[in-house]
mmCIF file of C-alpha atoms in Angstrom:
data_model
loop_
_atom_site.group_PDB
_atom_site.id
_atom_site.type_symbol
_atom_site.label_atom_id
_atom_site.label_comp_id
_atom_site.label_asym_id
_atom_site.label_seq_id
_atom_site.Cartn_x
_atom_site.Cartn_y
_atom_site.Cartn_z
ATOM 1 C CA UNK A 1 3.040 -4.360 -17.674
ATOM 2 C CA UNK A 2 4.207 -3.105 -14.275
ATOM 3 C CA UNK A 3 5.403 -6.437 -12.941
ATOM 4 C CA UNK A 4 6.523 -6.519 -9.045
ATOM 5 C CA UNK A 5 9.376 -8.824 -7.562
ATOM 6 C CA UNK A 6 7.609 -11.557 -5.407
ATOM 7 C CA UNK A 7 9.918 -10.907 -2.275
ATOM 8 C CA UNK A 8 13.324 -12.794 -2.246
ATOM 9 C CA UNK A 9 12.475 -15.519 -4.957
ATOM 10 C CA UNK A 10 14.036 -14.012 -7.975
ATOM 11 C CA UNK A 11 10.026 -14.325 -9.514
ATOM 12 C CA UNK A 12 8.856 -11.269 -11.253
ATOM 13 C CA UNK A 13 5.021 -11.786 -11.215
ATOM 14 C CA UNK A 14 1.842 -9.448 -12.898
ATOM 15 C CA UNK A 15 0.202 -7.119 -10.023
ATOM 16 C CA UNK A 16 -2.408 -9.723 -10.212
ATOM 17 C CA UNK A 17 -2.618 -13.248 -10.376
ATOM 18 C CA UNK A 18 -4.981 -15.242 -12.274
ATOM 19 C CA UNK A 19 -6.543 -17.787 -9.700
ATOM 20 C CA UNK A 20 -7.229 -21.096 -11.235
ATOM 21 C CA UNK A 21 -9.462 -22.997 -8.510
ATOM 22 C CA UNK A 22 -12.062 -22.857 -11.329
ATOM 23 C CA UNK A 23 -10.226 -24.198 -14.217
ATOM 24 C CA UNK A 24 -12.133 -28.012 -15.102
ATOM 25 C CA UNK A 25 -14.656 -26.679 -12.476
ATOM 26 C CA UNK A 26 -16.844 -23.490 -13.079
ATOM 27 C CA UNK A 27 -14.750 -22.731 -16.437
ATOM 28 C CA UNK A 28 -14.801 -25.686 -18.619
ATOM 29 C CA UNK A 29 -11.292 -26.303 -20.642
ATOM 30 C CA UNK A 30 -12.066 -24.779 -23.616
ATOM 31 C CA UNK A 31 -13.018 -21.300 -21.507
ATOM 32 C CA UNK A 32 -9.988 -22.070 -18.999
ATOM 33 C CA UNK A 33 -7.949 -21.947 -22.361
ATOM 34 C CA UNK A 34 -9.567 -19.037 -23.578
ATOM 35 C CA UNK A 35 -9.178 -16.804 -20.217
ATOM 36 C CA UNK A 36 -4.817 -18.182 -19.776
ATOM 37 C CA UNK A 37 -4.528 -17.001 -23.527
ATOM 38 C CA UNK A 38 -6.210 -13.546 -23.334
ATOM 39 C CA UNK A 39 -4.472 -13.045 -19.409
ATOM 40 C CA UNK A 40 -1.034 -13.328 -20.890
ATOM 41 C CA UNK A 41 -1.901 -11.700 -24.210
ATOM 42 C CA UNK A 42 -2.611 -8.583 -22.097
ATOM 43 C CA UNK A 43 1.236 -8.941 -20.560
ATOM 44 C CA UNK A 44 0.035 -10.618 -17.349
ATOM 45 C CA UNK A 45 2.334 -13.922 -16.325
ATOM 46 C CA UNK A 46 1.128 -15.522 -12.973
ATOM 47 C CA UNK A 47 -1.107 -18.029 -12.319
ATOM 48 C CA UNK A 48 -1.837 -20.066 -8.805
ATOM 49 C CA UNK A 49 -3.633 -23.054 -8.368
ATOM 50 C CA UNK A 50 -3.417 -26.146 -5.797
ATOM 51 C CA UNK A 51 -3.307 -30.119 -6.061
ATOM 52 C CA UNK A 52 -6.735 -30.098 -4.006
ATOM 53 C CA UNK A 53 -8.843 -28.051 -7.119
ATOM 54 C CA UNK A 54 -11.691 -29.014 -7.487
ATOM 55 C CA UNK A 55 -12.012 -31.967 -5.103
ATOM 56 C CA UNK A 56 -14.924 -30.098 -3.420
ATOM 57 C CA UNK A 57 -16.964 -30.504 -6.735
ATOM 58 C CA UNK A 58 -19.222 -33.378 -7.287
ATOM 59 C CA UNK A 59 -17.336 -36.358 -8.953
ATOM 60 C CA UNK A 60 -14.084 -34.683 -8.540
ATOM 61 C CA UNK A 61 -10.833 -35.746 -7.116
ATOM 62 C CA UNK A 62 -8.421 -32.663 -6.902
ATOM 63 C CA UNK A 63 -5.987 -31.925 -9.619
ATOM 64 C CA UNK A 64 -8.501 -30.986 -12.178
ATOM 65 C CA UNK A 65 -7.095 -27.576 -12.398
ATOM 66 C CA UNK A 66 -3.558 -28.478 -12.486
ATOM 67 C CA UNK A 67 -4.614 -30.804 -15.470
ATOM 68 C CA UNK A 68 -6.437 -27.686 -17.351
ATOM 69 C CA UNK A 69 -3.236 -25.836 -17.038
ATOM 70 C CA UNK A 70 -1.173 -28.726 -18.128
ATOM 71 C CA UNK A 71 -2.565 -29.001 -21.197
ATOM 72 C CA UNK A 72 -3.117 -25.158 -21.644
ATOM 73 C CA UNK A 73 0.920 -25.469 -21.707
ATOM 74 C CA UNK A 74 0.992 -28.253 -23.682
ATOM 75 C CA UNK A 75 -0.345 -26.764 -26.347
ATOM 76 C CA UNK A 76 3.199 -24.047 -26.475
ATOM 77 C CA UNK A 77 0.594 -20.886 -27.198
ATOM 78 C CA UNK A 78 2.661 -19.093 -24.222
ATOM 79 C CA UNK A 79 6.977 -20.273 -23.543
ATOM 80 C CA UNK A 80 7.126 -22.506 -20.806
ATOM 81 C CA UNK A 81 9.758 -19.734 -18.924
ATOM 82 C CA UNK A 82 7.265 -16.801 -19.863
ATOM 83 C CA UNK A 83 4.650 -18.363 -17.157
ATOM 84 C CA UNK A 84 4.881 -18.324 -13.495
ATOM 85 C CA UNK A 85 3.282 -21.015 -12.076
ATOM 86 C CA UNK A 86 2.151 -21.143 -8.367
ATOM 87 C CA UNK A 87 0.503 -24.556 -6.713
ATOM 88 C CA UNK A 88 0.365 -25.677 -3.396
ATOM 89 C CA UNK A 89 0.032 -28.868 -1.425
ATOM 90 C CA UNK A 90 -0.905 -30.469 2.000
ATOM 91 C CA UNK A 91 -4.621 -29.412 1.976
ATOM 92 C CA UNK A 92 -6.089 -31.895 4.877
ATOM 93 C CA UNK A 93 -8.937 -33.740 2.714
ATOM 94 C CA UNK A 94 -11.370 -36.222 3.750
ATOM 95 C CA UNK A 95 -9.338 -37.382 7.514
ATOM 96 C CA UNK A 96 -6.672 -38.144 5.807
ATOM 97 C CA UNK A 97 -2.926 -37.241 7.801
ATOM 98 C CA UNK A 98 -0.422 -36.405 4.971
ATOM 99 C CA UNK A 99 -0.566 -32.779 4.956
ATOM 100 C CA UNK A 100 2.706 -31.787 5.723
ATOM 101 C CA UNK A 101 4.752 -34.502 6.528
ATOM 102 C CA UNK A 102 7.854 -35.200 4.120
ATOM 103 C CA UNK A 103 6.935 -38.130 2.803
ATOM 104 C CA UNK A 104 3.626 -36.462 1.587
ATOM 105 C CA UNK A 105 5.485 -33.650 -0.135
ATOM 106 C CA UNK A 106 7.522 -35.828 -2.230
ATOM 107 C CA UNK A 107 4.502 -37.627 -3.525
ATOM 108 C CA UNK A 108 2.859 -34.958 -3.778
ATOM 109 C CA UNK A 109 5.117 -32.667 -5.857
ATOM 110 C CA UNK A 110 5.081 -35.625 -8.791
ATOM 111 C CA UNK A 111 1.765 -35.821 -9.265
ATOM 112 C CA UNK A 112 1.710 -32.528 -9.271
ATOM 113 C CA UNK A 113 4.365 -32.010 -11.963
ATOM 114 C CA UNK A 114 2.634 -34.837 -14.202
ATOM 115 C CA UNK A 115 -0.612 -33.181 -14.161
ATOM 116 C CA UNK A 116 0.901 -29.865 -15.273
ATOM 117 C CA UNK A 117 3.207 -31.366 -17.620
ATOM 118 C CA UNK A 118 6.361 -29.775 -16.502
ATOM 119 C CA UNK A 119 9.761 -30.272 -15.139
ATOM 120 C CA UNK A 120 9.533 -27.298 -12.778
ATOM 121 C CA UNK A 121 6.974 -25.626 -10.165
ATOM 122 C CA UNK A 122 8.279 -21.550 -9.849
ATOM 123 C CA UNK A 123 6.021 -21.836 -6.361
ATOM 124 C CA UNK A 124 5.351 -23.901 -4.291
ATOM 125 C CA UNK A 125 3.652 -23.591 -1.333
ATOM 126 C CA UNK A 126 2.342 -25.666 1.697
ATOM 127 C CA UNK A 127 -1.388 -24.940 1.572
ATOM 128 C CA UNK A 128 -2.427 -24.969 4.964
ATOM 129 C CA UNK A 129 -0.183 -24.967 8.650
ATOM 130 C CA UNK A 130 0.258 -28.430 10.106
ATOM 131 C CA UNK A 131 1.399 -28.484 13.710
ATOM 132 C CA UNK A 132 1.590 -32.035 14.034
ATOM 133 C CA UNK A 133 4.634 -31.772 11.825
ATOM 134 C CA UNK A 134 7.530 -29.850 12.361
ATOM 135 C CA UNK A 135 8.684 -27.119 10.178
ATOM 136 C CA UNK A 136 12.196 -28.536 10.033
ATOM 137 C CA UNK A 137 10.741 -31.784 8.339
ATOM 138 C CA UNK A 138 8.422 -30.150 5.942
ATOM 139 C CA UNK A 139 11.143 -27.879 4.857
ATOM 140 C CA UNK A 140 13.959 -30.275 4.420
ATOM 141 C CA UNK A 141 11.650 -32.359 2.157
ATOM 142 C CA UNK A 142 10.917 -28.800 0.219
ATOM 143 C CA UNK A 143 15.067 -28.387 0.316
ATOM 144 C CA UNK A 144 15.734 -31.713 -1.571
ATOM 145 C CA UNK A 145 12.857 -30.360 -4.132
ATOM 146 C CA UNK A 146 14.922 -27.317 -4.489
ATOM 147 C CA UNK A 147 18.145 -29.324 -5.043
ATOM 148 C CA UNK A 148 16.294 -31.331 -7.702
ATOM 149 C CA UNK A 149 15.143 -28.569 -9.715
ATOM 150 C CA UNK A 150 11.422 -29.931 -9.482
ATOM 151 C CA UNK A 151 10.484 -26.632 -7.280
ATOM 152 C CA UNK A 152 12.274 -23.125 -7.753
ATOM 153 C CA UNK A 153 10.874 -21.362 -4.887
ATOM 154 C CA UNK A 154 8.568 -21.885 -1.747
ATOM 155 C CA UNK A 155 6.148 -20.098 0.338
ATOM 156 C CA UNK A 156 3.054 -21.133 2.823
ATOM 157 C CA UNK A 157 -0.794 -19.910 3.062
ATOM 158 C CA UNK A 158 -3.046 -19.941 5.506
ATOM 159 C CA UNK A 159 0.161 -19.469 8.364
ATOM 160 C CA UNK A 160 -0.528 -17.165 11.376
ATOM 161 C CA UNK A 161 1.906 -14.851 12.526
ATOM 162 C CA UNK A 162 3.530 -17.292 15.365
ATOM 163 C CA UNK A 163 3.473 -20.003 12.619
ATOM 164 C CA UNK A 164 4.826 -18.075 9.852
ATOM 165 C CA UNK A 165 7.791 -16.826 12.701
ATOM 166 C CA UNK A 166 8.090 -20.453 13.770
ATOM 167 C CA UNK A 167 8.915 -21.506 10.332
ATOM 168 C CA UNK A 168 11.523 -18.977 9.902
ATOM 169 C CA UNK A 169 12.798 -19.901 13.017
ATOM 170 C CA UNK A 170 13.127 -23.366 12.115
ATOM 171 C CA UNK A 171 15.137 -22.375 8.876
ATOM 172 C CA UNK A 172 17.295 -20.293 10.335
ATOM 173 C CA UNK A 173 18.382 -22.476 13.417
ATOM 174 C CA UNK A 174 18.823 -25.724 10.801
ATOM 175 C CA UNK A 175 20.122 -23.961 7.649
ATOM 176 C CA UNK A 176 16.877 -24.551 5.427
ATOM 177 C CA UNK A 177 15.380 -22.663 2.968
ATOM 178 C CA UNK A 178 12.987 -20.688 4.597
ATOM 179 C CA UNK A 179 9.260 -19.910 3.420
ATOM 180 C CA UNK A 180 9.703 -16.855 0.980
ATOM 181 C CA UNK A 181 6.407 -16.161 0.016
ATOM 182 C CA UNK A 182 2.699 -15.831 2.252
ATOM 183 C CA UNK A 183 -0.617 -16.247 0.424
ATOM 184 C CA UNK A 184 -3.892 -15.012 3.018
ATOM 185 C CA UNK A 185 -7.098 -14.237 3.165
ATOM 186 C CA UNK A 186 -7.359 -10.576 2.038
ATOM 187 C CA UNK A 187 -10.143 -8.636 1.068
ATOM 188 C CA UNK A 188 -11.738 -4.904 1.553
ATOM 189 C CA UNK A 189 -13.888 -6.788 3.698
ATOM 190 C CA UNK A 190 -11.545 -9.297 5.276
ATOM 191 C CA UNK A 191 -8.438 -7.442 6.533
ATOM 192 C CA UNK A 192 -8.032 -8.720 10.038
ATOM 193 C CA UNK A 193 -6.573 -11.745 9.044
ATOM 194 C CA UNK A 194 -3.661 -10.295 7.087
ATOM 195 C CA UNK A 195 -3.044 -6.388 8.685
ATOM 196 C CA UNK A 196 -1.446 -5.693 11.625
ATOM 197 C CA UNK A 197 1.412 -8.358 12.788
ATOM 198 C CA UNK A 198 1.616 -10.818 9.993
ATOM 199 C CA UNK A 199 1.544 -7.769 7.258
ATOM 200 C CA UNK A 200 4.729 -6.354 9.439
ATOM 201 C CA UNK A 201 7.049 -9.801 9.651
ATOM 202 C CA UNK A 202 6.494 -10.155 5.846
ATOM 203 C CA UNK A 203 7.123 -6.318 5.122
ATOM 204 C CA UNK A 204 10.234 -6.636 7.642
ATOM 205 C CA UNK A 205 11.304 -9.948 6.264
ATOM 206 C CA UNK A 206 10.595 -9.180 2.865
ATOM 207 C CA UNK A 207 8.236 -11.957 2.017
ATOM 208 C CA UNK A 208 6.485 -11.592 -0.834
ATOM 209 C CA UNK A 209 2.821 -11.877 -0.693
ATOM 210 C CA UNK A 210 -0.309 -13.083 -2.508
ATOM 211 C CA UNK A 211 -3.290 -12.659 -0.889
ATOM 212 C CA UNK A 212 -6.588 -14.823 -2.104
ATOM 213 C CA UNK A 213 -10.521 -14.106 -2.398
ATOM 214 C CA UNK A 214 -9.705 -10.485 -3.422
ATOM 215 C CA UNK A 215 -13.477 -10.433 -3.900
ATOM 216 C CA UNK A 216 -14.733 -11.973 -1.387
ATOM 217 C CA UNK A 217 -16.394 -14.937 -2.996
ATOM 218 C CA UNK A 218 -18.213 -12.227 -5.429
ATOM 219 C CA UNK A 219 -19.353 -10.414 -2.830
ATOM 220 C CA UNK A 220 -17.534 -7.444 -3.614
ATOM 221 C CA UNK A 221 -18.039 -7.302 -7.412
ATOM 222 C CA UNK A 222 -22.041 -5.878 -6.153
ATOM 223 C CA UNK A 223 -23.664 -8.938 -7.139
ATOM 224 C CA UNK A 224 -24.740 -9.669 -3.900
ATOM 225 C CA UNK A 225 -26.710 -6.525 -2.201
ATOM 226 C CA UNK A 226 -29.941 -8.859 -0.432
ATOM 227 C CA UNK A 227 -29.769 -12.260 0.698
ATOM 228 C CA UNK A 228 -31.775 -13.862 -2.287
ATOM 229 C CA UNK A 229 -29.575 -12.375 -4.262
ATOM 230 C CA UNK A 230 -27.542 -15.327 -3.317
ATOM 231 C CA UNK A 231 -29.893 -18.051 -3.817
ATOM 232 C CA UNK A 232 -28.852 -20.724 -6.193
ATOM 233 C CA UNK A 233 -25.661 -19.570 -6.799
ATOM 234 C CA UNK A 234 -22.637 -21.509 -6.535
ATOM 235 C CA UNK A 235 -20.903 -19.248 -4.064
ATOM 236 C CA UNK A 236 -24.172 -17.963 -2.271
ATOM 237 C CA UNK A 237 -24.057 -19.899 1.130
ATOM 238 C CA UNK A 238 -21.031 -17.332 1.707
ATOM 239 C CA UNK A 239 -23.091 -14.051 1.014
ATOM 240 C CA UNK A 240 -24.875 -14.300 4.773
ATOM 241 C CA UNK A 241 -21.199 -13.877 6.088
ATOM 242 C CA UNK A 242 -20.813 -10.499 3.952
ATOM 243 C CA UNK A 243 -24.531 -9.174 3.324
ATOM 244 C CA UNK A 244 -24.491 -6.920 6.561
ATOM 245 C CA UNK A 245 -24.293 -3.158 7.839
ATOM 246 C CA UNK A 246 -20.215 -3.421 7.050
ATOM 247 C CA UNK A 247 -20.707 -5.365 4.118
ATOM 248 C CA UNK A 248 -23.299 -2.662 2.456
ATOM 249 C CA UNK A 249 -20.759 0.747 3.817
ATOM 250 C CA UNK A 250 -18.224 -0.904 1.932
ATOM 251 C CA UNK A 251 -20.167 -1.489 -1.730
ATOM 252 C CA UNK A 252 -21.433 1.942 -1.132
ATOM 253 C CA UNK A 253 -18.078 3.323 -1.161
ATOM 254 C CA UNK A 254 -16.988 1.203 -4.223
ATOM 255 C CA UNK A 255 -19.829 2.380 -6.023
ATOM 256 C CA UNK A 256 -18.563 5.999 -5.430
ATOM 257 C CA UNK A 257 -15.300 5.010 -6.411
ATOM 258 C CA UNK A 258 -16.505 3.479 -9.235
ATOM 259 C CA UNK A 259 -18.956 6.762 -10.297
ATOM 260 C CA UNK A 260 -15.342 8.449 -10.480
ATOM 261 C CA UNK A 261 -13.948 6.352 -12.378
ATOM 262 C CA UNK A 262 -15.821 4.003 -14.665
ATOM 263 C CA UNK A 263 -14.174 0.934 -13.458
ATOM 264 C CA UNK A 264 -16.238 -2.159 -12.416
ATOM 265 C CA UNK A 265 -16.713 -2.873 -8.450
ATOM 266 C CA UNK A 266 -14.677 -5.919 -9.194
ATOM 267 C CA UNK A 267 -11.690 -3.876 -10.825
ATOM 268 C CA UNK A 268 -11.494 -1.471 -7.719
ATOM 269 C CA UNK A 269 -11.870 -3.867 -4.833
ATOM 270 C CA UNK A 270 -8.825 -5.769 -6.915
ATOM 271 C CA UNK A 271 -6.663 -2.431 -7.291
ATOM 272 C CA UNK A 272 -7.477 -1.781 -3.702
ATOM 273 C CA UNK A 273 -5.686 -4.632 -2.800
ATOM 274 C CA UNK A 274 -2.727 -4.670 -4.887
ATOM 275 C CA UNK A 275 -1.949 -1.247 -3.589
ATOM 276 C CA UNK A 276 -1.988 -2.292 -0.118
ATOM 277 C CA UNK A 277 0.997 -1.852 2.192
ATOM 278 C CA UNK A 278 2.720 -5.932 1.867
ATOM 279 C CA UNK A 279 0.684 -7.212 -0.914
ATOM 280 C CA UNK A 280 2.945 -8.471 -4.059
ATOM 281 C CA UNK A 281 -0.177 -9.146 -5.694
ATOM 282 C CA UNK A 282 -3.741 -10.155 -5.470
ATOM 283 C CA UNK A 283 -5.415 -13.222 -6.663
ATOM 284 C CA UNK A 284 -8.446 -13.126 -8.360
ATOM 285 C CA UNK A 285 -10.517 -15.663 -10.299
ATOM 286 C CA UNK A 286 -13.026 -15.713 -13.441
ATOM 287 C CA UNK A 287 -15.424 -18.192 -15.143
ATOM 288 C CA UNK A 288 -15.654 -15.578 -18.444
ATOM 289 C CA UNK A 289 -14.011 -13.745 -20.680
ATOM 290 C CA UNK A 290 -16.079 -10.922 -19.578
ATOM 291 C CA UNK A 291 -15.581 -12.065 -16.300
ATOM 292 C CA UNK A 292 -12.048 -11.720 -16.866
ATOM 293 C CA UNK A 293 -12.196 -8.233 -18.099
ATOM 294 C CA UNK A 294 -11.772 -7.038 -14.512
ATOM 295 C CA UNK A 295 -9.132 -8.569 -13.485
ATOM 296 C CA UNK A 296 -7.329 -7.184 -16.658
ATOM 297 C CA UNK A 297 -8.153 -3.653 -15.870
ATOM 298 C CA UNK A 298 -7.848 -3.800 -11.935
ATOM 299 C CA UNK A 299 -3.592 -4.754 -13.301
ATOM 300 C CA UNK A 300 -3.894 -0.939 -15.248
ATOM 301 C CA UNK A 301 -5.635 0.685 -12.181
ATOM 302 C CA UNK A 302 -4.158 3.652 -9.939
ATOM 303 C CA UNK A 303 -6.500 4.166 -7.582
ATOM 304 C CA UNK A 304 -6.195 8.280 -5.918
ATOM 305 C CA UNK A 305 -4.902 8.329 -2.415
ATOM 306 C CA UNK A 306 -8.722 9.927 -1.555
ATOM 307 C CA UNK A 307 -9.823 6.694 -3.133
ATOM 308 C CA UNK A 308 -7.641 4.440 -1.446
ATOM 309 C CA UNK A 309 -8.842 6.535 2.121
ATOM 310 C CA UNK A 310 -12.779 6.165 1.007
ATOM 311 C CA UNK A 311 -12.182 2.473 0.946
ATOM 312 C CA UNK A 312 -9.938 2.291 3.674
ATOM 313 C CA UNK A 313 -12.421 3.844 5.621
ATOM 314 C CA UNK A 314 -15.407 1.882 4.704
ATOM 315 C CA UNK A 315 -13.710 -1.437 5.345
ATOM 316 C CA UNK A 316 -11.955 -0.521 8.206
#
């Protein structure tokens, strides 16, 4: 396995990342186990969840995935030090106004660690930018963590460029660790949230980068070609934002890519990514072990530089 060195942590993670938003949600535990056994059976060692999954879900609170994973570890199938384990905190739920704030991210990291049974977080990221809390704060609080050996690296998603360059700022002028790692949006079809300034501070600072929805919601694996192809699933009130002119240009050039190769839609728009100048590696979810098949083969994938172009092209 051709693992890549997440930026300036020290973490060597797989070129992609198992996501785990549906672990106790849309994989039950028996399937979650199934999938984390067969990912890291195939040499693959990274795996990124969040405090908030699956809160969204009916009867849900958040932490549901954390728990699957807990006791995926519990059961010692896979060393605790052979796993790199990503989760993130401060997602703004239902009003509340912890988010960020320091007092939040000491709470938060506990429940966090009891869930996934562990003494350690490798990642540990602040899930979403809160500017009604100073980056100093939140990464003094994530400094003490450090200290305590409860979190062994940290990183932010969802940041802009300004707040990602604030942060660093911040760091810098008040001799904190800084944010090490950036998780976007990132997608053949998304790009404009990642490309361009943000993809050049992280390449110049050497942050290391995971990018989410690698397939767009599904979009991109070529499930999704009409709107009613979308109807009753559980990701289909996303499809109208993809099922257009762009949209279509860019499954029409996966399926050529895919005619070339044999690989699945899924397994190219995956590759695409992970080749992409600034990405560490892509995250990508599955509810199946077929499902999961993919993911495995997009981490074996070279896609041709006439490939990459096609795609580049088509999702331009």
């Amino acid at each position: 396995m051709d693992m890549r060195l997440l930026g300036r942590t020290g973490l060597s993670i797989s070129p992609v990342v198992f996501g785990g938003n549906v672990f106790g949600w849309t994989a039950d535990e028996k399937t979650s186990f199934e999938m984390l056994d067969a990912f890291f059976e195939a040499g693959f060692n990274t795996i990124d969840t969040a405090d908030v999954y699956s809160a969204w879900a009916p009867g849900h609170q958040g932490g549901e995935s954390e728990t699957v994973i807990g006791n995926w570890l519990k059961r010692g199938t896979v060393a605790r030090d052979k796993a790199v384990i990503v989760t993130k905190f401060g997602y703004p739920t239902m009003g509340d106004d912890k988010k960020l704030k320091a007092k939040w991210v000491v709470e938060a990291v506990d429940k966090s660690l009891q869930r996934l049974q562990t003494d350690y977080i490798d990642l540990y990221l602040s899930h979403f930018p809160d500017d009604d809390t100073p980056h100093e704060e939140t990464l003094g609080a994530l400094a003490k963590l450090k200290d305590a050996g409860k979190v062994r690296s940290i990183g932010c998603s969802n940041f802009s460029v300004e707040q990602l360059r604030a942060s660093l700022n911040a760091a810098d002028k008040n001799g904190l660790p800084r944010y090490d790692v950036l998780q976007p949006e990132y997608n053949l079809y998304t790009r404009n949230k990642f490309e361009g300034p943000l993809a050049d501070l992280c390449i110049a600072e050497d942050i290391g980068v995971i990018s989410y929805y690698a397939l767009a919601a599904g979009f991109l694996t070529g499930k999704y070609r009409k709107p009613e192809d979308a109807e009753g699933k559980t990701r289909g009130n996303r499809m109208p934002d993809y099922i257009n002119d762009r949209g279509l240009k860019v499954l029409a050039a996966l399926d050529e890519v895919a005619a070339e190769t044999g690989e699945s839609l899924a397994a190219i728009s995956i590759a695409w990514v992970a080749a992409r100048p600034g990405i560490t590696a892509p995250i990508a979810s599955a509810t199946s072990l077929k499902q999961l098949e993919a993911i495995l083969a997009a981490g074996r994938l070279t896609l041709t530089d006439a490939q990459m172009a096609l795609l580049n092209e088509a999702g331009a």
